[in-house]
Amino acid sequence: MAVKLKDLVPAATNTVNTTFIVLDKAAPSTRRQGGAREETCLALVADETAAAHFLLWGAECGAFEPGDIVRLTDGIFSYHRGNALVLRAGRRGRAEKVGEFAMLFVETPNMSELQWGPDPSDGRRMVQEAVVSPYSQIFKPLR
């Protein structure tokens, strides 16, 4: 079942199936992880309901460019190094290009710029606590 970006909730499970357009992409960065080099890059993605930061790994960094429409299957929306809340394919998920340029989108709210906390009635779930920024603090708004 496909979800809209506005309905993303942080979780440690690969259950996100969604489609979005890549709006912007940062330059790749490389870091050493246990002797191996690990390349990642961050992208700003959106659908008609919200935006989010999408973390690309290895070959994914070169596979997607701004304007690409991407289908994410079995993705994950969770915290990654340094409390950065990102959408990503993870080890079990898959991201594939399914089109270019023709998709309605909004840049706000950015789901990666919300502060989340445990649900007081169910500590296994997360709820929105505050808006850190309506737009991405990493990528400038397109307008």
PDB file of N, CA and C in Angstrom, residues 6-100:
ATOM      1  N   LYS A   6       3.295  13.012   3.579  1.00  0.00           N
ATOM      2  CA  LYS A   6       2.742  13.661   4.779  1.00  0.00           C
ATOM      3  C   LYS A   6       2.357  12.649   5.855  1.00  0.00           C
ATOM      4  N   ASP A   7       2.206  11.384   5.467  1.00  0.00           N
ATOM      5  CA  ASP A   7       1.810  10.352   6.418  1.00  0.00           C
ATOM      6  C   ASP A   7       2.991   9.561   6.972  1.00  0.00           C
ATOM      7  N   LEU A   8       4.221   9.961   6.641  1.00  0.00           N
ATOM      8  CA  LEU A   8       5.396   9.275   7.169  1.00  0.00           C
ATOM      9  C   LEU A   8       5.500   9.472   8.677  1.00  0.00           C
ATOM     10  N   VAL A   9       5.867   8.404   9.367  1.00  0.00           N
ATOM     11  CA  VAL A   9       6.101   8.429  10.805  1.00  0.00           C
ATOM     12  C   VAL A   9       7.393   7.655  11.044  1.00  0.00           C
ATOM     13  N   PRO A  10       8.326   8.194  11.848  1.00  0.00           N
ATOM     14  CA  PRO A  10       9.569   7.462  12.100  1.00  0.00           C
ATOM     15  C   PRO A  10       9.289   6.067  12.663  1.00  0.00           C
ATOM     16  N   ALA A  11       9.965   5.082  12.099  1.00  0.00           N
ATOM     17  CA  ALA A  11       9.827   3.697  12.559  1.00  0.00           C
ATOM     18  C   ALA A  11      11.060   2.924  12.117  1.00  0.00           C
ATOM     19  N   ALA A  12      11.363   1.872  12.818  1.00  0.00           N
ATOM     20  CA  ALA A  12      12.547   1.065  12.511  1.00  0.00           C
ATOM     21  C   ALA A  12      12.184  -0.147  11.662  1.00  0.00           C
ATOM     22  N   THR A  13      11.186   0.012  10.797  1.00  0.00           N
ATOM     23  CA  THR A  13      10.771  -1.085   9.936  1.00  0.00           C
ATOM     24  C   THR A  13      10.748  -0.637   8.477  1.00  0.00           C
ATOM     25  N   ASN A  14      11.012  -1.571   7.586  1.00  0.00           N
ATOM     26  CA  ASN A  14      11.007  -1.296   6.145  1.00  0.00           C
ATOM     27  C   ASN A  14       9.598  -1.505   5.598  1.00  0.00           C
ATOM     28  N   THR A  15       8.758  -0.493   5.779  1.00  0.00           N
ATOM     29  CA  THR A  15       7.367  -0.628   5.352  1.00  0.00           C
ATOM     30  C   THR A  15       6.896   0.522   4.474  1.00  0.00           C
ATOM     31  N   VAL A  16       7.788   1.417   4.069  1.00  0.00           N
ATOM     32  CA  VAL A  16       7.375   2.582   3.301  1.00  0.00           C
ATOM     33  C   VAL A  16       7.391   2.270   1.805  1.00  0.00           C
ATOM     34  N   ASN A  17       6.213   2.364   1.194  1.00  0.00           N
ATOM     35  CA  ASN A  17       6.068   2.245  -0.243  1.00  0.00           C
ATOM     36  C   ASN A  17       5.480   3.562  -0.723  1.00  0.00           C
ATOM     37  N   THR A  18       6.221   4.309  -1.543  1.00  0.00           N
ATOM     38  CA  THR A  18       5.784   5.630  -1.959  1.00  0.00           C
ATOM     39  C   THR A  18       6.434   6.013  -3.276  1.00  0.00           C
ATOM     40  N   THR A  19       5.927   7.066  -3.891  1.00  0.00           N
ATOM     41  CA  THR A  19       6.499   7.607  -5.125  1.00  0.00           C
ATOM     42  C   THR A  19       6.690   9.099  -4.933  1.00  0.00           C
ATOM     43  N   PHE A  20       7.830   9.622  -5.393  1.00  0.00           N
ATOM     44  CA  PHE A  20       8.140  11.041  -5.214  1.00  0.00           C
ATOM     45  C   PHE A  20       9.024  11.529  -6.346  1.00  0.00           C
ATOM     46  N   ILE A  21       9.197  12.852  -6.409  1.00  0.00           N
ATOM     47  CA  ILE A  21      10.103  13.467  -7.379  1.00  0.00           C
ATOM     48  C   ILE A  21      11.323  13.999  -6.640  1.00  0.00           C
ATOM     49  N   VAL A  22      12.498  13.850  -7.241  1.00  0.00           N
ATOM     50  CA  VAL A  22      13.737  14.386  -6.674  1.00  0.00           C
ATOM     51  C   VAL A  22      13.811  15.855  -7.056  1.00  0.00           C
ATOM     52  N   LEU A  23      13.860  16.748  -6.066  1.00  0.00           N
ATOM     53  CA  LEU A  23      13.919  18.188  -6.315  1.00  0.00           C
ATOM     54  C   LEU A  23      15.340  18.719  -6.351  1.00  0.00           C
ATOM     55  N   ASP A  24      16.200  18.197  -5.492  1.00  0.00           N
ATOM     56  CA  ASP A  24      17.576  18.679  -5.397  1.00  0.00           C
ATOM     57  C   ASP A  24      18.422  17.559  -4.800  1.00  0.00           C
ATOM     58  N   LYS A  25      19.724  17.634  -5.063  1.00  0.00           N
ATOM     59  CA  LYS A  25      20.613  16.593  -4.539  1.00  0.00           C
ATOM     60  C   LYS A  25      21.944  17.232  -4.160  1.00  0.00           C
ATOM     61  N   ALA A  26      22.431  16.899  -2.985  1.00  0.00           N
ATOM     62  CA  ALA A  26      23.720  17.405  -2.509  1.00  0.00           C
ATOM     63  C   ALA A  26      24.847  16.562  -3.097  1.00  0.00           C
ATOM     64  N   ALA A  27      26.049  17.108  -3.069  1.00  0.00           N
ATOM     65  CA  ALA A  27      27.224  16.370  -3.543  1.00  0.00           C
ATOM     66  C   ALA A  27      27.463  15.166  -2.638  1.00  0.00           C
ATOM     67  N   PRO A  28      27.958  14.081  -3.204  1.00  0.00           N
ATOM     68  CA  PRO A  28      28.242  12.895  -2.390  1.00  0.00           C
ATOM     69  C   PRO A  28      29.314  13.177  -1.341  1.00  0.00           C
ATOM     70  N   SER A  29      29.222  12.493  -0.222  1.00  0.00           N
ATOM     71  CA  SER A  29      30.265  12.565   0.789  1.00  0.00           C
ATOM     72  C   SER A  29      30.725  11.140   1.073  1.00  0.00           C
ATOM     73  N   THR A  30      31.998  11.010   1.407  1.00  0.00           N
ATOM     74  CA  THR A  30      32.577   9.696   1.671  1.00  0.00           C
ATOM     75  C   THR A  30      33.133   9.681   3.079  1.00  0.00           C
ATOM     76  N   ARG A  31      32.902   8.576   3.767  1.00  0.00           N
ATOM     77  CA  ARG A  31      33.487   8.401   5.097  1.00  0.00           C
ATOM     78  C   ARG A  31      33.914   6.947   5.236  1.00  0.00           C
ATOM     79  N   ARG A  32      34.862   6.742   6.102  1.00  0.00           N
ATOM     80  CA  ARG A  32      35.351   5.381   6.345  1.00  0.00           C
ATOM     81  C   ARG A  32      34.488   4.733   7.418  1.00  0.00           C
ATOM     82  N   GLN A  33      34.080   3.504   7.144  1.00  0.00           N
ATOM     83  CA  GLN A  33      33.273   2.746   8.086  1.00  0.00           C
ATOM     84  C   GLN A  33      33.920   1.370   8.226  1.00  0.00           C
ATOM     85  N   GLY A  34      34.650   1.150   9.311  1.00  0.00           N
ATOM     86  CA  GLY A  34      35.297  -0.136   9.529  1.00  0.00           C
ATOM     87  C   GLY A  34      36.297  -0.505   8.449  1.00  0.00           C
ATOM     88  N   GLY A  35      37.053   0.460   7.947  1.00  0.00           N
ATOM     89  CA  GLY A  35      38.043   0.201   6.909  1.00  0.00           C
ATOM     90  C   GLY A  35      37.513   0.336   5.491  1.00  0.00           C
ATOM     91  N   ALA A  36      36.192   0.264   5.314  1.00  0.00           N
ATOM     92  CA  ALA A  36      35.601   0.403   3.981  1.00  0.00           C
ATOM     93  C   ALA A  36      35.144   1.847   3.769  1.00  0.00           C
ATOM     94  N   ARG A  37      35.188   2.283   2.509  1.00  0.00           N
ATOM     95  CA  ARG A  37      34.686   3.617   2.178  1.00  0.00           C
ATOM     96  C   ARG A  37      33.192   3.531   1.901  1.00  0.00           C
ATOM     97  N   GLU A  38      32.472   4.473   2.458  1.00  0.00           N
ATOM     98  CA  GLU A  38      31.020   4.505   2.308  1.00  0.00           C
ATOM     99  C   GLU A  38      30.620   5.854   1.715  1.00  0.00           C
ATOM    100  N   GLU A  39      29.995   5.830   0.521  1.00  0.00           N
ATOM    101  CA  GLU A  39      29.566   7.068  -0.130  1.00  0.00           C
ATOM    102  C   GLU A  39      28.063   7.243   0.071  1.00  0.00           C
ATOM    103  N   THR A  40      27.668   8.432   0.485  1.00  0.00           N
ATOM    104  CA  THR A  40      26.254   8.763   0.628  1.00  0.00           C
ATOM    105  C   THR A  40      26.015  10.159   0.066  1.00  0.00           C
ATOM    106  N   CYS A  41      24.779  10.431  -0.279  1.00  0.00           N
ATOM    107  CA  CYS A  41      24.390  11.803  -0.629  1.00  0.00           C
ATOM    108  C   CYS A  41      22.931  11.990  -0.231  1.00  0.00           C
ATOM    109  N   LEU A  42      22.588  13.207   0.064  1.00  0.00           N
ATOM    110  CA  LEU A  42      21.253  13.546   0.528  1.00  0.00           C
ATOM    111  C   LEU A  42      20.496  14.238  -0.591  1.00  0.00           C
ATOM    112  N   ALA A  43      19.224  13.913  -0.730  1.00  0.00           N
ATOM    113  CA  ALA A  43      18.379  14.552  -1.742  1.00  0.00           C
ATOM    114  C   ALA A  43      17.126  15.097  -1.073  1.00  0.00           C
ATOM    115  N   LEU A  44      16.570  16.137  -1.679  1.00  0.00           N
ATOM    116  CA  LEU A  44      15.279  16.660  -1.262  1.00  0.00           C
ATOM    117  C   LEU A  44      14.251  16.066  -2.215  1.00  0.00           C
ATOM    118  N   VAL A  45      13.245  15.384  -1.666  1.00  0.00           N
ATOM    119  CA  VAL A  45      12.213  14.757  -2.486  1.00  0.00           C
ATOM    120  C   VAL A  45      10.848  15.243  -2.016  1.00  0.00           C
ATOM    121  N   ALA A  46       9.839  15.110  -2.899  1.00  0.00           N
ATOM    122  CA  ALA A  46       8.506  15.595  -2.540  1.00  0.00           C
ATOM    123  C   ALA A  46       7.439  14.872  -3.350  1.00  0.00           C
ATOM    124  N   ASP A  47       6.219  14.887  -2.800  1.00  0.00           N
ATOM    125  CA  ASP A  47       5.043  14.486  -3.557  1.00  0.00           C
ATOM    126  C   ASP A  47       4.028  15.613  -3.398  1.00  0.00           C
ATOM    127  N   GLU A  48       2.768  15.362  -3.714  1.00  0.00           N
ATOM    128  CA  GLU A  48       1.777  16.439  -3.660  1.00  0.00           C
ATOM    129  C   GLU A  48       1.348  16.789  -2.244  1.00  0.00           C
ATOM    130  N   THR A  49       1.880  16.076  -1.217  1.00  0.00           N
ATOM    131  CA  THR A  49       1.449  16.319   0.160  1.00  0.00           C
ATOM    132  C   THR A  49       2.537  16.873   1.070  1.00  0.00           C
ATOM    133  N   ALA A  50       3.810  16.584   0.781  1.00  0.00           N
ATOM    134  CA  ALA A  50       4.899  16.990   1.683  1.00  0.00           C
ATOM    135  C   ALA A  50       6.245  16.730   1.008  1.00  0.00           C
ATOM    136  N   ALA A  51       7.309  17.107   1.705  1.00  0.00           N
ATOM    137  CA  ALA A  51       8.681  16.863   1.250  1.00  0.00           C
ATOM    138  C   ALA A  51       9.415  16.100   2.343  1.00  0.00           C
ATOM    139  N   ALA A  52      10.593  15.567   2.002  1.00  0.00           N
ATOM    140  CA  ALA A  52      11.423  14.859   2.980  1.00  0.00           C
ATOM    141  C   ALA A  52      12.847  14.785   2.449  1.00  0.00           C
ATOM    142  N   HIS A  53      13.782  14.482   3.323  1.00  0.00           N
ATOM    143  CA  HIS A  53      15.158  14.231   2.915  1.00  0.00           C
ATOM    144  C   HIS A  53      15.292  12.742   2.628  1.00  0.00           C
ATOM    145  N   PHE A  54      15.930  12.419   1.507  1.00  0.00           N
ATOM    146  CA  PHE A  54      16.102  11.029   1.074  1.00  0.00           C
ATOM    147  C   PHE A  54      17.591  10.741   1.020  1.00  0.00           C
ATOM    148  N   LEU A  55      18.039   9.732   1.762  1.00  0.00           N
ATOM    149  CA  LEU A  55      19.454   9.378   1.817  1.00  0.00           C
ATOM    150  C   LEU A  55      19.760   8.310   0.774  1.00  0.00           C
ATOM    151  N   LEU A  56      20.718   8.629  -0.102  1.00  0.00           N
ATOM    152  CA  LEU A  56      21.151   7.715  -1.159  1.00  0.00           C
ATOM    153  C   LEU A  56      22.484   7.108  -0.761  1.00  0.00           C
ATOM    154  N   TRP A  57      22.672   5.822  -1.056  1.00  0.00           N
ATOM    155  CA  TRP A  57      23.880   5.087  -0.698  1.00  0.00           C
ATOM    156  C   TRP A  57      24.581   4.574  -1.945  1.00  0.00           C
ATOM    157  N   GLY A  58      25.905   4.658  -1.964  1.00  0.00           N
ATOM    158  CA  GLY A  58      26.718   4.048  -3.021  1.00  0.00           C
ATOM    159  C   GLY A  58      26.255   4.404  -4.419  1.00  0.00           C
ATOM    160  N   ALA A  59      25.921   3.393  -5.222  1.00  0.00           N
ATOM    161  CA  ALA A  59      25.530   3.587  -6.619  1.00  0.00           C
ATOM    162  C   ALA A  59      24.259   4.416  -6.759  1.00  0.00           C
ATOM    163  N   GLU A  60      23.419   4.450  -5.729  1.00  0.00           N
ATOM    164  CA  GLU A  60      22.204   5.265  -5.792  1.00  0.00           C
ATOM    165  C   GLU A  60      22.536   6.742  -5.993  1.00  0.00           C
ATOM    166  N   CYS A  61      23.695   7.191  -5.474  1.00  0.00           N
ATOM    167  CA  CYS A  61      24.078   8.603  -5.593  1.00  0.00           C
ATOM    168  C   CYS A  61      24.155   9.043  -7.057  1.00  0.00           C
ATOM    169  N   GLY A  62      24.640   8.176  -7.920  1.00  0.00           N
ATOM    170  CA  GLY A  62      24.738   8.516  -9.340  1.00  0.00           C
ATOM    171  C   GLY A  62      23.522   8.129 -10.147  1.00  0.00           C
ATOM    172  N   ALA A  63      22.630   7.341  -9.569  1.00  0.00           N
ATOM    173  CA  ALA A  63      21.483   6.824 -10.310  1.00  0.00           C
ATOM    174  C   ALA A  63      20.315   7.796 -10.403  1.00  0.00           C
ATOM    175  N   PHE A  64      20.231   8.743  -9.471  1.00  0.00           N
ATOM    176  CA  PHE A  64      19.082   9.640  -9.437  1.00  0.00           C
ATOM    177  C   PHE A  64      19.529  11.097  -9.518  1.00  0.00           C
ATOM    178  N   GLU A  65      18.770  11.891 -10.292  1.00  0.00           N
ATOM    179  CA  GLU A  65      19.051  13.311 -10.479  1.00  0.00           C
ATOM    180  C   GLU A  65      17.770  14.107 -10.256  1.00  0.00           C
ATOM    181  N   PRO A  66      17.902  15.429  -9.999  1.00  0.00           N
ATOM    182  CA  PRO A  66      16.707  16.257  -9.879  1.00  0.00           C
ATOM    183  C   PRO A  66      15.821  16.103 -11.119  1.00  0.00           C
ATOM    184  N   GLY A  67      14.524  15.970 -10.884  1.00  0.00           N
ATOM    185  CA  GLY A  67      13.564  15.762 -11.956  1.00  0.00           C
ATOM    186  C   GLY A  67      13.147  14.310 -12.112  1.00  0.00           C
ATOM    187  N   ASP A  68      13.907  13.397 -11.540  1.00  0.00           N
ATOM    188  CA  ASP A  68      13.559  11.977 -11.625  1.00  0.00           C
ATOM    189  C   ASP A  68      12.383  11.665 -10.698  1.00  0.00           C
ATOM    190  N   ILE A  69      11.476  10.845 -11.178  1.00  0.00           N
ATOM    191  CA  ILE A  69      10.389  10.345 -10.352  1.00  0.00           C
ATOM    192  C   ILE A  69      10.804   8.951  -9.900  1.00  0.00           C
ATOM    193  N   VAL A  70      10.744   8.720  -8.598  1.00  0.00           N
ATOM    194  CA  VAL A  70      11.276   7.501  -7.991  1.00  0.00           C
ATOM    195  C   VAL A  70      10.175   6.763  -7.234  1.00  0.00           C
ATOM    196  N   ARG A  71      10.142   5.445  -7.406  1.00  0.00           N
ATOM    197  CA  ARG A  71       9.263   4.597  -6.608  1.00  0.00           C
ATOM    198  C   ARG A  71      10.131   3.911  -5.559  1.00  0.00           C
ATOM    199  N   LEU A  72       9.778   4.096  -4.298  1.00  0.00           N
ATOM    200  CA  LEU A  72      10.474   3.456  -3.185  1.00  0.00           C
ATOM    201  C   LEU A  72       9.614   2.307  -2.683  1.00  0.00           C
ATOM    202  N   THR A  73      10.204   1.120  -2.627  1.00  0.00           N
ATOM    203  CA  THR A  73       9.507  -0.067  -2.156  1.00  0.00           C
ATOM    204  C   THR A  73      10.219  -0.590  -0.913  1.00  0.00           C
ATOM    205  N   ASP A  74       9.470  -0.846   0.134  1.00  0.00           N
ATOM    206  CA  ASP A  74      10.002  -1.354   1.404  1.00  0.00           C
ATOM    207  C   ASP A  74      11.094  -0.452   1.971  1.00  0.00           C
ATOM    208  N   GLY A  75      10.869   0.863   1.885  1.00  0.00           N
ATOM    209  CA  GLY A  75      11.807   1.834   2.426  1.00  0.00           C
ATOM    210  C   GLY A  75      11.603   2.034   3.917  1.00  0.00           C
ATOM    211  N   ILE A  76      12.425   2.914   4.480  1.00  0.00           N
ATOM    212  CA  ILE A  76      12.383   3.169   5.918  1.00  0.00           C
ATOM    213  C   ILE A  76      12.500   4.678   6.151  1.00  0.00           C
ATOM    214  N   PHE A  77      11.755   5.194   7.110  1.00  0.00           N
ATOM    215  CA  PHE A  77      11.823   6.596   7.514  1.00  0.00           C
ATOM    216  C   PHE A  77      12.255   6.588   8.969  1.00  0.00           C
ATOM    217  N   SER A  78      13.530   6.884   9.221  1.00  0.00           N
ATOM    218  CA  SER A  78      14.044   6.787  10.586  1.00  0.00           C
ATOM    219  C   SER A  78      15.220   7.718  10.792  1.00  0.00           C
ATOM    220  N   TYR A  79      15.687   7.756  12.029  1.00  0.00           N
ATOM    221  CA  TYR A  79      16.835   8.590  12.373  1.00  0.00           C
ATOM    222  C   TYR A  79      18.110   7.920  11.891  1.00  0.00           C
ATOM    223  N   HIS A  80      19.011   8.733  11.370  1.00  0.00           N
ATOM    224  CA  HIS A  80      20.293   8.245  10.878  1.00  0.00           C
ATOM    225  C   HIS A  80      21.371   9.165  11.428  1.00  0.00           C
ATOM    226  N   ARG A  81      22.488   8.637  11.814  1.00  0.00           N
ATOM    227  CA  ARG A  81      23.637   9.397  12.357  1.00  0.00           C
ATOM    228  C   ARG A  81      23.351  10.865  12.683  1.00  0.00           C
ATOM    229  N   GLY A  82      23.541  11.231  13.904  1.00  0.00           N
ATOM    230  CA  GLY A  82      23.392  12.626  14.310  1.00  0.00           C
ATOM    231  C   GLY A  82      21.962  13.116  14.334  1.00  0.00           C
ATOM    232  N   ASN A  83      21.013  12.211  14.560  1.00  0.00           N
ATOM    233  CA  ASN A  83      19.599  12.570  14.656  1.00  0.00           C
ATOM    234  C   ASN A  83      19.013  13.168  13.388  1.00  0.00           C
ATOM    235  N   ALA A  84      19.564  12.833  12.224  1.00  0.00           N
ATOM    236  CA  ALA A  84      18.989  13.284  10.970  1.00  0.00           C
ATOM    237  C   ALA A  84      17.870  12.323  10.585  1.00  0.00           C
ATOM    238  N   LEU A  85      16.669  12.836  10.461  1.00  0.00           N
ATOM    239  CA  LEU A  85      15.520  12.019  10.097  1.00  0.00           C
ATOM    240  C   LEU A  85      15.443  11.952   8.576  1.00  0.00           C
ATOM    241  N   VAL A  86      15.623  10.758   8.019  1.00  0.00           N
ATOM    242  CA  VAL A  86      15.677  10.603   6.567  1.00  0.00           C
ATOM    243  C   VAL A  86      14.843   9.418   6.097  1.00  0.00           C
ATOM    244  N   LEU A  87      14.425   9.525   4.863  1.00  0.00           N
ATOM    245  CA  LEU A  87      13.791   8.432   4.149  1.00  0.00           C
ATOM    246  C   LEU A  87      14.906   7.737   3.383  1.00  0.00           C
ATOM    247  N   ARG A  88      14.910   6.409   3.326  1.00  0.00           N
ATOM    248  CA  ARG A  88      15.951   5.690   2.591  1.00  0.00           C
ATOM    249  C   ARG A  88      15.465   4.298   2.229  1.00  0.00           C
ATOM    250  N   ALA A  89      16.152   3.696   1.270  1.00  0.00           N
ATOM    251  CA  ALA A  89      15.786   2.333   0.868  1.00  0.00           C
ATOM    252  C   ALA A  89      16.225   1.339   1.929  1.00  0.00           C
ATOM    253  N   GLY A  90      17.364   1.563   2.552  1.00  0.00           N
ATOM    254  CA  GLY A  90      17.878   0.613   3.526  1.00  0.00           C
ATOM    255  C   GLY A  90      18.348  -0.663   2.831  1.00  0.00           C
ATOM    256  N   ARG A  91      18.706  -1.664   3.610  1.00  0.00           N
ATOM    257  CA  ARG A  91      19.214  -2.919   3.030  1.00  0.00           C
ATOM    258  C   ARG A  91      18.136  -3.745   2.352  1.00  0.00           C
ATOM    259  N   ARG A  92      16.908  -3.650   2.837  1.00  0.00           N
ATOM    260  CA  ARG A  92      15.829  -4.483   2.296  1.00  0.00           C
ATOM    261  C   ARG A  92      14.980  -3.782   1.245  1.00  0.00           C
ATOM    262  N   GLY A  93      15.088  -2.467   1.149  1.00  0.00           N
ATOM    263  CA  GLY A  93      14.241  -1.723   0.229  1.00  0.00           C
ATOM    264  C   GLY A  93      14.849  -1.554  -1.152  1.00  0.00           C
ATOM    265  N   ARG A  94      14.065  -0.924  -2.035  1.00  0.00           N
ATOM    266  CA  ARG A  94      14.520  -0.694  -3.395  1.00  0.00           C
ATOM    267  C   ARG A  94      13.972   0.641  -3.899  1.00  0.00           C
ATOM    268  N   ALA A  95      14.848   1.417  -4.534  1.00  0.00           N
ATOM    269  CA  ALA A  95      14.443   2.672  -5.162  1.00  0.00           C
ATOM    270  C   ALA A  95      14.671   2.525  -6.659  1.00  0.00           C
ATOM    271  N   GLU A  96      13.657   2.857  -7.461  1.00  0.00           N
ATOM    272  CA  GLU A  96      13.805   2.751  -8.905  1.00  0.00           C
ATOM    273  C   GLU A  96      13.179   3.958  -9.595  1.00  0.00           C
ATOM    274  N   LYS A  97      13.837   4.411 -10.651  1.00  0.00           N
ATOM    275  CA  LYS A  97      13.334   5.527 -11.443  1.00  0.00           C
ATOM    276  C   LYS A  97      12.161   5.030 -12.275  1.00  0.00           C
ATOM    277  N   VAL A  98      11.041   5.763 -12.207  1.00  0.00           N
ATOM    278  CA  VAL A  98       9.846   5.368 -12.959  1.00  0.00           C
ATOM    279  C   VAL A  98       9.359   6.467 -13.899  1.00  0.00           C
ATOM    280  N   GLY A  99      10.057   7.608 -13.945  1.00  0.00           N
ATOM    281  CA  GLY A  99       9.641   8.693 -14.831  1.00  0.00           C
ATOM    282  C   GLY A  99      10.509   9.913 -14.633  1.00  0.00           C
ATOM    283  N   GLU A 100      10.128  10.999 -15.325  1.00  0.00           N
ATOM    284  CA  GLU A 100      10.852  12.264 -15.223  1.00  0.00           C
ATOM    285  C   GLU A 100       9.897  13.443 -15.295  1.00  0.00           C
TER     286      GLU A 100
END
